[in-house]
Structure formats: C-alpha cells, structure tokens
Amino acid sequence: MCFIMYLILFCFVLGLVAVASNPSPYFAALGLVVVAGMGCGVLVGHGGPFLSLVLFLIYLGGMLVVFAYSAALAAEPYPEAWGSWPVVVHMVVYMVGVVLAFVVFGGVWYEFSWVSVDELGEFSVFRGDVGGVALMYSSGGWMLIISGWVLLLTLFVVLELTRGLSRGALRAV
Amino acid sequence: MTPSHFAFTSAFMLGLTGLALHRYHLLSALLCLEGMMLSLFIALSLWTLQLDSTCFSASPMLLLAFSACEASAGLALLVATARTHGTDHLQSLNLLQC
C-alpha cells in the first residue's frame, strides 16, 4: 500500500513536470488531468474520500473542461508535444532539480519507511472530512455567504471583460 | 521531509517555475497557475487528514471555489487578448514596448 502511495506521489510530481515544461496547451492540460487524478489517489489513500470526489467533480469536471475548450484559442498547426527540443530540455532540468531537492531534503525517508494509517470505528462509513465540510454550513455559514458573493462578483468581472465595449460581444473569436 | 510533503512542495515550486519561465502561450501560464492551486488543495487536504483536524476540511473547499473564480478571470483575460490581438502569443502583447 505504501508502494502504491509512493508511485502515486511520483506520478503527481512527474505530471506537474510535464505541465511546467510548457508544451502546447493541449498537452499541458492533459498533464494537469493526470496530476488531478493522482492527487485524488493521494487523498483517498490518506482517508479523505469526500475531498477526493470534490476534486474530481469540481476541478476535473468543471475547471479543466473549460480550460480544454479554451485551448482552441491557442490552436497552432504544429503543436509542440513533449518530443520537441526546448520542451525536453525543460523537462530534464526540472527532473534533475526534483531529484537533487529530494537528495538534499529527503532525509532518512525511503520507500518502506512510512505507512499510511487509516482509522475507522467499527466499519462506519462516516469519515472525518465529510463531517468537517458539513461545518461549512453550520458554524461557517458567513464564509459560505461571502464565497457566494465572491462568485457572483466574479461572474460580473468575466462578463465585463468579455463585453468587447463598442465592438460587441458576438464576434468570431 | 516526508514524501507526501515533498511531493506537493516540489509540485508547487515546479508550477511556480513554469509560470515564471513561460514561453509562447498565455494559456500555458494559466495552466501552471492551476497546477499551483491544485498542489495547494492537496497540501491543505493532507494537513486536514494527517493532523486529524477535521474542522479544517472546509478550507480546501473554499480554496477550490476561489481558485475557480481566479481561473475564470484568467480565461476571460485570455479571450479578451485573443479578440484584440488575434492570438494569445505573448510576443503580440507589445503595446508598451518602446
């Protein structure tokens, strides 16, 4: 189990290396999908299934879908994948940097030196993160109202940015 | 540093480096910003789960809501850039160039 967690964490960092090496946005969005999937695996392994499902639904299913079709604005005839030369140089430099940082900061941690501990009381399906998020509706009610207000303001910000002033909002792009 | 802490710390640093050293597209900078937000979500959730402070698990949810706001504002800027400049290439954003 700890080996699977190690593998998931490694793929997490590897996916973000693939995003940070700045290929064409199609491939960077694909790397971000992989990173989000691995992040969900990390959260499930530590005993937080609700936060993992929230990440899947809202982040992958909401935000990354919007990024995926916005990548059509960055369309080019020959997109740079992970095989082209500047992208490969960036990836190699980032991987070497991560390995060096692990050598410096890793300390005494190796593959079998840590285990995931998960607790549940007599096969209950109630998890800690479910109860904690429910607090957002009771004690944290004001934060919920403020967040809703912020989301409404962001809607107005986006509508104003894409209004197009005198040229109109319905254009080819 | 434990492996999970090292993973999201290095993920954040990698996203920050990719944001600072972006090359052609504005959208790749926005995607690196999204990667940083994702690593922060994982960091806050792992804090909640590893320290058993379940009251704190509302904070990754709120971070996700505000990160959605920021992503939509960034994408609206991308659309506005593509409408006025024709592309989202950063070389075409040279109005302030002397």
CSV table of C-alpha atoms in Angstrom, one decimal, chain A residues 6 9 12-13 16-17 19-23 25 28-29 32 35-36 39 42-43 46-48 50-51 54-55 58-59 63-64 66-67 70-71 73-74 76 80 86-87 90 94 98 101-102 105-106 109 114 119 128-129 132-133 135-136 143 147 150-151 154 157-158 161-162 167-169 171 173, chain B residues 1-4 6-8 10-12 14-15 17-19 21-25 27-32 34-39 41-42 45-46 48-50 52 54-58 60-62 64-73 75-80 82-84 86-89:
chain,number,residue,atom,x,y,z
A,6,TYR,CA,4.9,6.3,-3.4
A,9,LEU,CA,3.2,10.7,-5.5
A,12,PHE,CA,1.9,13.6,-9.3
A,13,VAL,CA,5.3,15.3,-9.5
A,16,LEU,CA,3.5,18.6,-12.9
A,17,VAL,CA,6.9,18.5,-14.6
A,19,VAL,CA,2.9,20.9,-17.3
A,20,ALA,CA,5.7,23.2,-16.2
A,21,SER,CA,7.9,22.4,-19.2
A,22,ASN,CA,5.3,24.4,-21.2
A,23,PRO,CA,4.4,22.3,-24.2
A,25,PRO,CA,-1.6,23.9,-24.1
A,28,ALA,CA,-0.3,20.8,-20.7
A,29,ALA,CA,-4.0,20.3,-20.0
A,32,LEU,CA,-2.9,18.6,-15.4
A,35,VAL,CA,-1.9,15.4,-11.8
A,36,ALA,CA,-5.5,15.9,-10.6
A,39,GLY,CA,-3.9,14.0,-6.3
A,42,VAL,CA,-3.3,10.7,-2.6
A,43,LEU,CA,-6.3,11.9,-0.8
A,46,HIS,CA,-5.0,9.2,3.4
A,47,GLY,CA,-8.6,8.6,4.3
A,48,GLY,CA,-10.4,11.5,2.7
A,50,PHE,CA,-15.1,13.2,0.0
A,51,LEU,CA,-12.4,15.7,-0.7
A,54,VAL,CA,-14.9,17.0,-4.8
A,55,LEU,CA,-11.6,17.4,-6.6
A,58,ILE,CA,-15.3,20.4,-9.5
A,59,TYR,CA,-11.7,20.6,-10.6
A,63,MET,CA,-12.5,23.8,-14.4
A,64,LEU,CA,-10.3,21.6,-16.7
A,66,VAL,CA,-13.3,24.9,-19.5
A,67,PHE,CA,-9.5,25.0,-20.0
A,70,SER,CA,-10.3,27.4,-24.2
A,71,ALA,CA,-7.2,25.6,-25.6
A,73,LEU,CA,-7.9,29.7,-28.7
A,74,ALA,CA,-4.3,28.7,-28.6
A,76,GLU,CA,-1.5,26.2,-33.9
A,80,GLU,CA,4.8,21.3,-29.6
A,86,PRO,CA,13.1,23.0,-25.8
A,87,VAL,CA,10.4,21.1,-24.0
A,90,HIS,CA,13.0,22.0,-19.6
A,94,TYR,CA,13.1,20.0,-13.8
A,98,VAL,CA,13.5,17.5,-8.2
A,101,ALA,CA,16.0,18.6,-3.9
A,102,PHE,CA,15.0,15.1,-2.7
A,105,PHE,CA,15.7,17.5,1.8
A,106,GLY,CA,14.7,13.8,1.7
A,109,TRP,CA,12.8,8.7,4.2
A,114,TRP,CA,6.4,5.1,6.1
A,119,GLU,CA,-8.8,4.8,11.2
A,128,GLY,CA,-13.7,13.0,9.1
A,129,ASP,CA,-13.6,15.1,6.1
A,132,GLY,CA,-15.7,18.8,8.6
A,133,VAL,CA,-17.1,20.0,5.3
A,135,LEU,CA,-19.3,22.6,9.3
A,136,MET,CA,-19.1,24.9,6.4
A,143,MET,CA,-18.0,32.2,4.9
A,147,SER,CA,-18.0,32.9,-1.0
A,150,VAL,CA,-17.4,36.5,-4.4
A,151,LEU,CA,-18.6,34.1,-7.1
A,154,THR,CA,-16.5,37.1,-10.5
A,157,VAL,CA,-16.0,40.6,-13.8
A,158,VAL,CA,-16.0,37.9,-16.5
A,161,LEU,CA,-14.0,41.5,-19.5
A,162,THR,CA,-15.7,39.7,-22.5
A,167,ARG,CA,-17.4,46.2,-30.9
A,168,GLY,CA,-20.0,43.9,-29.4
A,169,ALA,CA,-19.9,40.6,-27.7
A,171,ARG,CA,-17.7,38.0,-32.6
A,173,VAL,CA,-13.5,34.7,-31.6
B,1,MET,CA,10.7,15.9,4.7
B,2,THR,CA,8.1,13.2,4.4
B,3,PRO,CA,7.5,12.0,0.8
B,4,SER,CA,3.9,13.5,0.6
B,6,PHE,CA,8.0,16.8,-0.5
B,7,ALA,CA,5.6,15.9,-3.4
B,8,PHE,CA,3.3,18.8,-3.0
B,10,SER,CA,8.0,20.3,-5.2
B,11,ALA,CA,4.8,20.4,-7.3
B,12,PHE,CA,4.2,24.0,-6.1
B,14,LEU,CA,7.6,23.4,-10.3
B,15,GLY,CA,4.3,25.2,-11.1
B,17,THR,CA,8.9,27.9,-12.2
B,18,GLY,CA,6.7,27.1,-15.2
B,19,LEU,CA,4.7,30.2,-14.6
B,21,LEU,CA,9.5,30.8,-17.4
B,22,HIS,CA,6.5,30.5,-19.8
B,23,ARG,CA,7.4,30.8,-23.5
B,24,TYR,CA,4.8,31.3,-26.1
B,25,HIS,CA,1.2,31.0,-24.9
B,27,LEU,CA,-2.7,29.7,-21.7
B,28,SER,CA,0.3,27.7,-20.6
B,29,ALA,CA,1.0,30.3,-17.9
B,30,LEU,CA,-2.6,30.0,-16.7
B,31,LEU,CA,-2.3,26.2,-16.7
B,32,CYS,CA,0.8,26.4,-14.5
B,34,GLU,CA,-3.9,26.0,-12.0
B,35,GLY,CA,-1.2,23.4,-11.2
B,36,MET,CA,-0.1,25.6,-8.2
B,37,MET,CA,-3.7,25.8,-7.0
B,38,LEU,CA,-4.0,22.0,-7.2
B,39,SER,CA,-0.9,21.5,-5.2
B,41,PHE,CA,-5.5,22.0,-2.4
B,42,ILE,CA,-3.6,18.7,-1.9
B,45,SER,CA,-6.3,18.4,2.5
B,46,LEU,CA,-3.3,16.5,3.7
B,48,THR,CA,-6.5,18.2,7.5
B,49,LEU,CA,-6.2,14.4,7.2
B,50,GLN,CA,-2.8,13.9,8.7
B,52,ASP,CA,-6.9,14.8,12.3
B,54,THR,CA,-11.4,17.7,10.5
B,55,CYS,CA,-12.8,21.2,11.2
B,56,PHE,CA,-10.2,22.4,8.8
B,57,SER,CA,-11.6,20.4,5.8
B,58,ALA,CA,-13.8,23.3,4.8
B,60,PRO,CA,-9.7,23.1,0.7
B,61,MET,CA,-13.3,23.5,-0.5
B,62,LEU,CA,-13.2,27.3,-0.1
B,64,LEU,CA,-11.3,25.4,-4.7
B,65,ALA,CA,-14.1,27.9,-5.0
B,66,PHE,CA,-11.8,30.9,-5.1
B,67,SER,CA,-9.4,29.1,-7.5
B,68,ALA,CA,-12.4,28.7,-9.8
B,69,CYS,CA,-13.0,32.4,-9.6
B,70,GLU,CA,-9.4,33.1,-10.5
B,71,ALA,CA,-9.3,30.6,-13.3
B,72,SER,CA,-12.4,32.2,-14.9
B,73,ALA,CA,-11.0,35.7,-14.6
B,75,LEU,CA,-9.7,32.8,-19.1
B,76,ALA,CA,-11.7,35.9,-19.6
B,77,LEU,CA,-8.5,37.8,-20.0
B,78,LEU,CA,-7.3,35.2,-22.4
B,79,VAL,CA,-10.4,35.6,-24.5
B,80,ALA,CA,-10.1,39.4,-24.5
B,82,ALA,CA,-7.4,36.7,-28.4
B,83,ARG,CA,-10.1,39.0,-29.6
B,84,THR,CA,-8.0,42.1,-29.7
B,86,GLY,CA,-5.8,37.7,-32.8
B,87,THR,CA,-3.8,35.2,-30.9
B,88,ASP,CA,-2.6,34.6,-27.3
B,89,HIS,CA,1.0,34.7,-28.2
